[in-house]
PDB file of N, CA and C in Angstrom:
ATOM      1  N   TYR A   1      11.883  -6.453   1.678  1.00  0.00           N
ATOM      2  CA  TYR A   1      10.604  -5.926   2.145  1.00  0.00           C
ATOM      3  C   TYR A   1       9.520  -6.694   1.485  1.00  0.00           C
ATOM      4  N   GLU A   2       8.313  -6.644   2.131  1.00  0.00           N
ATOM      5  CA  GLU A   2       7.191  -7.426   1.623  1.00  0.00           C
ATOM      6  C   GLU A   2       5.922  -6.613   1.828  1.00  0.00           C
ATOM      7  N   ILE A   3       5.018  -6.723   0.918  1.00  0.00           N
ATOM      8  CA  ILE A   3       3.745  -6.043   1.074  1.00  0.00           C
ATOM      9  C   ILE A   3       2.703  -7.085   1.491  1.00  0.00           C
ATOM     10  N   LEU A   4       2.033  -6.828   2.595  1.00  0.00           N
ATOM     11  CA  LEU A   4       0.997  -7.749   3.071  1.00  0.00           C
ATOM     12  C   LEU A   4      -0.366  -7.104   3.014  1.00  0.00           C
ATOM     13  N   ALA A   5      -1.414  -7.841   2.768  1.00  0.00           N
ATOM     14  CA  ALA A   5      -2.737  -7.254   2.815  1.00  0.00           C
ATOM     15  C   ALA A   5      -3.574  -8.025   3.834  1.00  0.00           C
ATOM     16  N   SER A   6      -4.293  -7.293   4.635  1.00  0.00           N
ATOM     17  CA  SER A   6      -5.114  -7.932   5.684  1.00  0.00           C
ATOM     18  C   SER A   6      -6.574  -7.500   5.441  1.00  0.00           C
ATOM     19  N   ASP A   7      -7.468  -8.420   5.216  1.00  0.00           N
ATOM     20  CA  ASP A   7      -8.847  -8.062   5.004  1.00  0.00           C
ATOM     21  C   ASP A   7      -9.549  -7.736   6.321  1.00  0.00           C
ATOM     22  N   TRP A   8      -8.930  -8.037   7.465  1.00  0.00           N
ATOM     23  CA  TRP A   8      -9.530  -7.688   8.770  1.00  0.00           C
ATOM     24  C   TRP A   8      -9.360  -6.202   9.052  1.00  0.00           C
ATOM     25  N   ILE A   9      -8.207  -5.675   8.865  1.00  0.00           N
ATOM     26  CA  ILE A   9      -7.971  -4.268   9.183  1.00  0.00           C
ATOM     27  C   ILE A   9      -7.806  -3.397   7.933  1.00  0.00           C
ATOM     28  N   GLN A  10      -7.807  -3.999   6.770  1.00  0.00           N
ATOM     29  CA  GLN A  10      -7.695  -3.301   5.513  1.00  0.00           C
ATOM     30  C   GLN A  10      -6.521  -2.355   5.461  1.00  0.00           C
ATOM     31  N   THR A  11      -5.370  -2.910   5.743  1.00  0.00           N
ATOM     32  CA  THR A  11      -4.153  -2.062   5.849  1.00  0.00           C
ATOM     33  C   THR A  11      -3.041  -2.773   5.020  1.00  0.00           C
ATOM     34  N   VAL A  12      -2.278  -1.979   4.313  1.00  0.00           N
ATOM     35  CA  VAL A  12      -1.142  -2.492   3.597  1.00  0.00           C
ATOM     36  C   VAL A  12       0.089  -2.205   4.485  1.00  0.00           C
ATOM     37  N   LEU A  13       0.835  -3.238   4.804  1.00  0.00           N
ATOM     38  CA  LEU A  13       1.978  -3.116   5.720  1.00  0.00           C
ATOM     39  C   LEU A  13       3.303  -3.337   4.982  1.00  0.00           C
ATOM     40  N   PHE A  14       4.302  -2.599   5.325  1.00  0.00           N
ATOM     41  CA  PHE A  14       5.660  -2.833   4.836  1.00  0.00           C
ATOM     42  C   PHE A  14       6.494  -3.362   5.976  1.00  0.00           C
ATOM     43  N   ARG A  15       6.893  -4.583   5.866  1.00  0.00           N
ATOM     44  CA  ARG A  15       7.756  -5.153   6.892  1.00  0.00           C
ATOM     45  C   ARG A  15       9.166  -4.739   6.706  1.00  0.00           C
ATOM     46  N   SER A  16       9.875  -4.541   7.734  1.00  0.00           N
ATOM     47  CA  SER A  16      11.304  -4.281   7.839  1.00  0.00           C
ATOM     48  C   SER A  16      11.729  -2.873   7.501  1.00  0.00           C
ATOM     49  N   GLU A  17      10.972  -2.126   6.732  1.00  0.00           N
ATOM     50  CA  GLU A  17      11.415  -0.753   6.402  1.00  0.00           C
ATOM     51  C   GLU A  17      10.234   0.197   6.350  1.00  0.00           C
ATOM     52  N   VAL A  18      10.532   1.464   6.566  1.00  0.00           N
ATOM     53  CA  VAL A  18       9.554   2.531   6.420  1.00  0.00           C
ATOM     54  C   VAL A  18       9.643   3.015   4.973  1.00  0.00           C
ATOM     55  N   ALA A  19       8.473   3.126   4.338  1.00  0.00           N
ATOM     56  CA  ALA A  19       8.422   3.543   2.961  1.00  0.00           C
ATOM     57  C   ALA A  19       8.485   5.128   2.979  1.00  0.00           C
ATOM     58  N   GLU A  20       9.259   5.663   2.043  1.00  0.00           N
ATOM     59  CA  GLU A  20       9.346   7.118   1.918  1.00  0.00           C
ATOM     60  C   GLU A  20       8.053   7.655   1.430  1.00  0.00           C
ATOM     61  N   SER A  21       7.345   6.948   0.555  1.00  0.00           N
ATOM     62  CA  SER A  21       6.018   7.338   0.105  1.00  0.00           C
ATOM     63  C   SER A  21       5.206   6.078  -0.226  1.00  0.00           C
ATOM     64  N   ILE A  22       3.940   6.152  -0.008  1.00  0.00           N
ATOM     65  CA  ILE A  22       2.989   5.121  -0.335  1.00  0.00           C
ATOM     66  C   ILE A  22       1.785   5.754  -0.984  1.00  0.00           C
ATOM     67  N   GLU A  23       1.410   5.282  -2.153  1.00  0.00           N
ATOM     68  CA  GLU A  23       0.169   5.769  -2.811  1.00  0.00           C
ATOM     69  C   GLU A  23      -0.659   4.524  -3.153  1.00  0.00           C
ATOM     70  N   VAL A  24      -1.969   4.633  -2.889  1.00  0.00           N
ATOM     71  CA  VAL A  24      -2.866   3.537  -3.189  1.00  0.00           C
ATOM     72  C   VAL A  24      -3.898   4.010  -4.262  1.00  0.00           C
ATOM     73  N   PHE A  25      -4.036   3.241  -5.323  1.00  0.00           N
ATOM     74  CA  PHE A  25      -4.950   3.576  -6.358  1.00  0.00           C
ATOM     75  C   PHE A  25      -5.988   2.486  -6.557  1.00  0.00           C
ATOM     76  N   ASN A  26      -7.258   2.888  -6.821  1.00  0.00           N
ATOM     77  CA  ASN A  26      -8.251   1.866  -7.133  1.00  0.00           C
ATOM     78  C   ASN A  26      -8.107   1.389  -8.569  1.00  0.00           C
ATOM     79  N   VAL A  27      -8.889   0.450  -9.034  1.00  0.00           N
ATOM     80  CA  VAL A  27      -8.748  -0.076 -10.348  1.00  0.00           C
ATOM     81  C   VAL A  27      -9.078   0.938 -11.456  1.00  0.00           C
ATOM     82  N   ALA A  28      -9.768   1.991 -11.125  1.00  0.00           N
ATOM     83  CA  ALA A  28     -10.109   3.059 -12.060  1.00  0.00           C
ATOM     84  C   ALA A  28      -8.950   4.072 -12.178  1.00  0.00           C
ATOM     85  N   GLY A  29      -7.912   3.882 -11.383  1.00  0.00           N
ATOM     86  CA  GLY A  29      -6.760   4.780 -11.467  1.00  0.00           C
ATOM     87  C   GLY A  29      -6.851   5.966 -10.536  1.00  0.00           C
ATOM     88  N   GLN A  30      -7.864   6.070  -9.700  1.00  0.00           N
ATOM     89  CA  GLN A  30      -8.008   7.205  -8.776  1.00  0.00           C
ATOM     90  C   GLN A  30      -7.204   6.962  -7.489  1.00  0.00           C
ATOM     91  N   LYS A  31      -6.475   7.958  -7.032  1.00  0.00           N
ATOM     92  CA  LYS A  31      -5.729   7.818  -5.814  1.00  0.00           C
ATOM     93  C   LYS A  31      -6.688   7.865  -4.652  1.00  0.00           C
ATOM     94  N   VAL A  32      -6.621   6.853  -3.818  1.00  0.00           N
ATOM     95  CA  VAL A  32      -7.626   6.728  -2.722  1.00  0.00           C
ATOM     96  C   VAL A  32      -6.954   6.881  -1.343  1.00  0.00           C
ATOM     97  N   ALA A  33      -5.616   6.777  -1.287  1.00  0.00           N
ATOM     98  CA  ALA A  33      -4.920   6.947   0.000  1.00  0.00           C
ATOM     99  C   ALA A  33      -3.466   7.226  -0.313  1.00  0.00           C
ATOM    100  N   GLU A  34      -2.783   7.898   0.631  1.00  0.00           N
ATOM    101  CA  GLU A  34      -1.373   8.094   0.497  1.00  0.00           C
ATOM    102  C   GLU A  34      -0.764   8.344   1.880  1.00  0.00           C
ATOM    103  N   ALA A  35       0.552   8.137   1.985  1.00  0.00           N
ATOM    104  CA  ALA A  35       1.233   8.365   3.246  1.00  0.00           C
ATOM    105  C   ALA A  35       2.697   8.669   2.912  1.00  0.00           C
ATOM    106  N   ARG A  36       3.348   9.354   3.796  1.00  0.00           N
ATOM    107  CA  ARG A  36       4.790   9.650   3.669  1.00  0.00           C
ATOM    108  C   ARG A  36       5.494   9.150   4.922  1.00  0.00           C
ATOM    109  N   ASN A  37       6.691   8.588   4.765  1.00  0.00           N
ATOM    110  CA  ASN A  37       7.496   8.093   5.872  1.00  0.00           C
ATOM    111  C   ASN A  37       6.657   7.241   6.791  1.00  0.00           C
ATOM    112  N   ALA A  38       6.039   6.191   6.240  1.00  0.00           N
ATOM    113  CA  ALA A  38       5.157   5.310   6.993  1.00  0.00           C
ATOM    114  C   ALA A  38       5.432   3.849   6.667  1.00  0.00           C
ATOM    115  N   SER A  39       4.930   2.986   7.519  1.00  0.00           N
ATOM    116  CA  SER A  39       5.045   1.571   7.248  1.00  0.00           C
ATOM    117  C   SER A  39       3.664   0.983   6.981  1.00  0.00           C
ATOM    118  N   GLU A  40       2.605   1.791   6.992  1.00  0.00           N
ATOM    119  CA  GLU A  40       1.308   1.278   6.690  1.00  0.00           C
ATOM    120  C   GLU A  40       0.419   2.427   6.175  1.00  0.00           C
ATOM    121  N   VAL A  41      -0.599   2.028   5.454  1.00  0.00           N
ATOM    122  CA  VAL A  41      -1.611   2.981   4.957  1.00  0.00           C
ATOM    123  C   VAL A  41      -2.930   2.201   4.895  1.00  0.00           C
ATOM    124  N   ALA A  42      -4.000   2.851   5.300  1.00  0.00           N
ATOM    125  CA  ALA A  42      -5.314   2.164   5.290  1.00  0.00           C
ATOM    126  C   ALA A  42      -6.015   2.376   4.003  1.00  0.00           C
ATOM    127  N   ALA A  43      -6.598   1.297   3.468  1.00  0.00           N
ATOM    128  CA  ALA A  43      -7.435   1.376   2.264  1.00  0.00           C
ATOM    129  C   ALA A  43      -8.828   1.681   2.693  1.00  0.00           C
ATOM    130  N   PRO A  44      -9.610   2.411   1.895  1.00  0.00           N
ATOM    131  CA  PRO A  44     -10.921   2.810   2.256  1.00  0.00           C
ATOM    132  C   PRO A  44     -11.991   1.707   2.345  1.00  0.00           C
ATOM    133  N   ALA A  45     -11.781   0.615   1.636  1.00  0.00           N
ATOM    134  CA  ALA A  45     -12.718  -0.482   1.631  1.00  0.00           C
ATOM    135  C   ALA A  45     -12.067  -1.734   1.048  1.00  0.00           C
ATOM    136  N   THR A  46     -12.762  -2.875   1.133  1.00  0.00           N
ATOM    137  CA  THR A  46     -12.241  -4.029   0.510  1.00  0.00           C
ATOM    138  C   THR A  46     -12.298  -3.868  -1.021  1.00  0.00           C
ATOM    139  N   GLY A  47     -11.432  -4.611  -1.723  1.00  0.00           N
ATOM    140  CA  GLY A  47     -11.391  -4.493  -3.169  1.00  0.00           C
ATOM    141  C   GLY A  47      -9.978  -4.664  -3.674  1.00  0.00           C
ATOM    142  N   ALA A  48      -9.763  -4.396  -4.958  1.00  0.00           N
ATOM    143  CA  ALA A  48      -8.452  -4.523  -5.611  1.00  0.00           C
ATOM    144  C   ALA A  48      -7.804  -3.130  -5.683  1.00  0.00           C
ATOM    145  N   TYR A  49      -6.528  -3.057  -5.401  1.00  0.00           N
ATOM    146  CA  TYR A  49      -5.811  -1.805  -5.416  1.00  0.00           C
ATOM    147  C   TYR A  49      -4.433  -2.002  -6.009  1.00  0.00           C
ATOM    148  N   ILE A  50      -3.863  -0.910  -6.560  1.00  0.00           N
ATOM    149  CA  ILE A  50      -2.476  -0.878  -6.956  1.00  0.00           C
ATOM    150  C   ILE A  50      -1.767   0.002  -5.946  1.00  0.00           C
ATOM    151  N   VAL A  51      -0.691  -0.546  -5.333  1.00  0.00           N
ATOM    152  CA  VAL A  51       0.052   0.175  -4.347  1.00  0.00           C
ATOM    153  C   VAL A  51       1.378   0.549  -4.933  1.00  0.00           C
ATOM    154  N   LYS A  52       1.685   1.847  -4.982  1.00  0.00           N
ATOM    155  CA  LYS A  52       2.975   2.329  -5.417  1.00  0.00           C
ATOM    156  C   LYS A  52       3.717   2.901  -4.238  1.00  0.00           C
ATOM    157  N   ALA A  53       4.959   2.519  -4.030  1.00  0.00           N
ATOM    158  CA  ALA A  53       5.711   2.980  -2.908  1.00  0.00           C
ATOM    159  C   ALA A  53       7.180   3.146  -3.283  1.00  0.00           C
ATOM    160  N   VAL A  54       7.863   3.948  -2.479  1.00  0.00           N
ATOM    161  CA  VAL A  54       9.285   4.032  -2.582  1.00  0.00           C
ATOM    162  C   VAL A  54       9.864   3.586  -1.267  1.00  0.00           C
ATOM    163  N   VAL A  55      10.616   2.517  -1.342  1.00  0.00           N
ATOM    164  CA  VAL A  55      11.197   1.911  -0.123  1.00  0.00           C
ATOM    165  C   VAL A  55      12.706   1.835  -0.332  1.00  0.00           C
ATOM    166  N   ALA A  56      13.456   2.436   0.559  1.00  0.00           N
ATOM    167  CA  ALA A  56      14.945   2.495   0.491  1.00  0.00           C
ATOM    168  C   ALA A  56      15.372   3.039  -0.859  1.00  0.00           C
ATOM    169  N   GLY A  57      14.677   4.023  -1.386  1.00  0.00           N
ATOM    170  CA  GLY A  57      15.009   4.687  -2.607  1.00  0.00           C
ATOM    171  C   GLY A  57      14.592   3.942  -3.879  1.00  0.00           C
ATOM    172  N   ALA A  58      14.006   2.710  -3.739  1.00  0.00           N
ATOM    173  CA  ALA A  58      13.615   1.955  -4.890  1.00  0.00           C
ATOM    174  C   ALA A  58      12.067   1.924  -5.027  1.00  0.00           C
ATOM    175  N   PRO A  59      11.579   2.120  -6.258  1.00  0.00           N
ATOM    176  CA  PRO A  59      10.113   2.063  -6.431  1.00  0.00           C
ATOM    177  C   PRO A  59       9.613   0.638  -6.333  1.00  0.00           C
ATOM    178  N   VAL A  60       8.408   0.499  -5.778  1.00  0.00           N
ATOM    179  CA  VAL A  60       7.770  -0.822  -5.651  1.00  0.00           C
ATOM    180  C   VAL A  60       6.326  -0.607  -6.123  1.00  0.00           C
ATOM    181  N   VAL A  61       5.838  -1.462  -6.993  1.00  0.00           N
ATOM    182  CA  VAL A  61       4.445  -1.437  -7.429  1.00  0.00           C
ATOM    183  C   VAL A  61       3.879  -2.827  -7.281  1.00  0.00           C
ATOM    184  N   LYS A  62       2.773  -2.936  -6.558  1.00  0.00           N
ATOM    185  CA  LYS A  62       2.118  -4.252  -6.307  1.00  0.00           C
ATOM    186  C   LYS A  62       0.589  -4.121  -6.418  1.00  0.00           C
ATOM    187  N   LYS A  63      -0.038  -5.186  -6.898  1.00  0.00           N
ATOM    188  CA  LYS A  63      -1.486  -5.298  -6.862  1.00  0.00           C
ATOM    189  C   LYS A  63      -1.832  -5.963  -5.572  1.00  0.00           C
ATOM    190  N   VAL A  64      -2.825  -5.422  -4.852  1.00  0.00           N
ATOM    191  CA  VAL A  64      -3.254  -5.947  -3.563  1.00  0.00           C
ATOM    192  C   VAL A  64      -4.728  -6.138  -3.615  1.00  0.00           C
ATOM    193  N   ILE A  65      -5.205  -7.272  -3.164  1.00  0.00           N
ATOM    194  CA  ILE A  65      -6.645  -7.540  -3.049  1.00  0.00           C
ATOM    195  C   ILE A  65      -6.961  -7.689  -1.571  1.00  0.00           C
ATOM    196  N   LEU A  66      -7.880  -6.815  -1.107  1.00  0.00           N
ATOM    197  CA  LEU A  66      -8.266  -6.799   0.277  1.00  0.00           C
ATOM    198  C   LEU A  66      -9.666  -7.435   0.500  1.00  0.00           C
TER     199      LEU A  66
END
């Protein structure tokens, strides 16, 4: 699986699999978005985010800049 960031639609996408959970945090540590059983979640604005997800039972943490 791969996490992609698009500055045009401000969405984090998970290719190939649906994530059991996705949480998006800003650099201050505040949760700004979340989704369950999804392959995408929209960020509220451009900027730097930490994305925490569970994909196929495995935790994934990535820094994303939109």
